[in-house]
Coordinates of C-alpha atoms and ligand atoms in Angstrom, one line a residue:
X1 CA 144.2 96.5 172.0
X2 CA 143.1 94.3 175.0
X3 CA 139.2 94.4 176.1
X4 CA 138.1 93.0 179.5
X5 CA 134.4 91.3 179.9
X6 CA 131.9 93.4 181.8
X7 CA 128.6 91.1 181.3
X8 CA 126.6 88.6 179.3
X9 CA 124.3 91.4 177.6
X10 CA 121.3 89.7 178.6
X11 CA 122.0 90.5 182.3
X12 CA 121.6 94.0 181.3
X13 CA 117.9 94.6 181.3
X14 CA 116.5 97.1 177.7
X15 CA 116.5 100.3 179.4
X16 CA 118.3 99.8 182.3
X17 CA 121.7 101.0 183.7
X18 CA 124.7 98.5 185.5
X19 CA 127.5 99.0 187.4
X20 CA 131.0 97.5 187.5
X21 CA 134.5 97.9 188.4
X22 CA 137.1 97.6 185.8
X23 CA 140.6 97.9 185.2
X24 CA 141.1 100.8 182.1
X25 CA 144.8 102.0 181.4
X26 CA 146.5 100.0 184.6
X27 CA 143.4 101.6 186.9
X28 CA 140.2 99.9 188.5
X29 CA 137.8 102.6 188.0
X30 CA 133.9 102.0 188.0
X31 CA 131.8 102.3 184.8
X32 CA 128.2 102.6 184.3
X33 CA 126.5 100.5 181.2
X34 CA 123.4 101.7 179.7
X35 CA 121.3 99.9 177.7
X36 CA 118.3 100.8 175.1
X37 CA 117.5 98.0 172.9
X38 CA 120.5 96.2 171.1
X39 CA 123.0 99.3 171.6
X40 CA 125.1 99.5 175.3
X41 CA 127.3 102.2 176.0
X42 CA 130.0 102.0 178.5
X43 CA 130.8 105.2 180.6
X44 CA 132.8 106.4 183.6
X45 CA 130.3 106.1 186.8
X46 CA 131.3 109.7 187.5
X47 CA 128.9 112.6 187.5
X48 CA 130.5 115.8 185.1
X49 CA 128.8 117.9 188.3
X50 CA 130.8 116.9 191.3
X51 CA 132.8 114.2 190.3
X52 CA 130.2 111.8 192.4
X53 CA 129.1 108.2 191.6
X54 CA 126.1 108.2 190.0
X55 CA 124.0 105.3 192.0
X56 CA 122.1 105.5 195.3
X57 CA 123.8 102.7 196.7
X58 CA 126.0 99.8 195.3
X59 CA 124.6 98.9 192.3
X60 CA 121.3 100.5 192.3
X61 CA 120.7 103.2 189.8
X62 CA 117.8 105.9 189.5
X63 CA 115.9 105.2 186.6
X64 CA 113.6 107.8 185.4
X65 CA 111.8 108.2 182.1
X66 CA 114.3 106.9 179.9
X67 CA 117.0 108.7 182.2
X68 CA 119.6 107.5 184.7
X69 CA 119.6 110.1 187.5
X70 CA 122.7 111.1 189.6
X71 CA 121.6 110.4 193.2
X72 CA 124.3 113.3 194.6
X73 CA 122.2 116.1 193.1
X74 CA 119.4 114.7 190.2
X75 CA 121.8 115.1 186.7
X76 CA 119.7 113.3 184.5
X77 CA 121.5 111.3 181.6
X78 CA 119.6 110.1 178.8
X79 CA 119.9 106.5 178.2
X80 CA 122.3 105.0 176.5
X81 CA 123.7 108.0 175.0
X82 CA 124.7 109.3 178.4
X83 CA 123.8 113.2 177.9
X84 CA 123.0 114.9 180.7
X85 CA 119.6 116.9 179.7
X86 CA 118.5 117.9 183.0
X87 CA 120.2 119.3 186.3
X88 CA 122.9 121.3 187.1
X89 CA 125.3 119.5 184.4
X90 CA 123.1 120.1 181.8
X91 CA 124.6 120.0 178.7
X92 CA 127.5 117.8 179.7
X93 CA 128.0 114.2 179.2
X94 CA 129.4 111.1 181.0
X95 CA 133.1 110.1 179.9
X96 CA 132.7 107.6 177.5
X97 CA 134.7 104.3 177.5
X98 CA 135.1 102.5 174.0
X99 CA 133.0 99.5 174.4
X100 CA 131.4 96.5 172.1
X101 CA 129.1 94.0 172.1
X102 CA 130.5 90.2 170.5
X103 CA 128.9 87.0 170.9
X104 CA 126.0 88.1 173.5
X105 CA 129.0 89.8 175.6
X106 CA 130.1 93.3 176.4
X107 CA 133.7 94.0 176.4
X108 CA 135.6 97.1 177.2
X109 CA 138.7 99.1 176.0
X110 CA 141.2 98.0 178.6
X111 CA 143.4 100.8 176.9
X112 CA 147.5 100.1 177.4
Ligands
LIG1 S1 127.4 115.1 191.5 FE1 125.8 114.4 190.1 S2 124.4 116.0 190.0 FE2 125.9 116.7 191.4

């Protein structure tokens, strides 16, 4: 299994969501990391609603009440477990990507 480096953990602020562009089984898709406390979780930056990125513009994210909130139409996804628990994909959840943190870094699943 290969993992590529998304980010030295503390450029991820404690409650905060990031974006980046990866390459996961041969693609480049974008990802969305949230982060509450020590745990990160890496997702798809797609909305389960519309298929929609979730940020208002490059790189800045809606952050609401311990939420991340999908500019397109107001999903909110709780943070980082990535559930959407309010809006019209309520319910749902973001696609998970299998992530981990070593050495102050976070690496993702690069799959095949
Ligand atoms: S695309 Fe995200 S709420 Fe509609």
């Amino acid at each position: 299994m290969s993992h590529v480096f998304l980010s030295v953990i503390d450029a991820l602020p404690d409650g905060a969501a990031a974006g980046f562009d990866a390459e996961v089984n041969g693609e480049q898709v974008p990802l969305l990391a949230l982060r509450r406390g020590a745990e990160v979780r890496v997702f798809h930056n797609v909305c389960p609603h519309a298929g929609r990125r979730l940020e208002v513009a490059p790189g800045r994210f809606i952050i609401d009440a311990g939420t991340v909130m999908c500019a397109a139409h107001g999903a909110c996804f709780t943070i980082p477990a990535g559930d959407c628990i309010a809006g019209p994909c309520r319910g749902q959840r973001l696609r998970e990507v299998p992530s981990e943190v070593r050495d102050g870094a976070l690496w993702v699943d690069a799959g095949r």
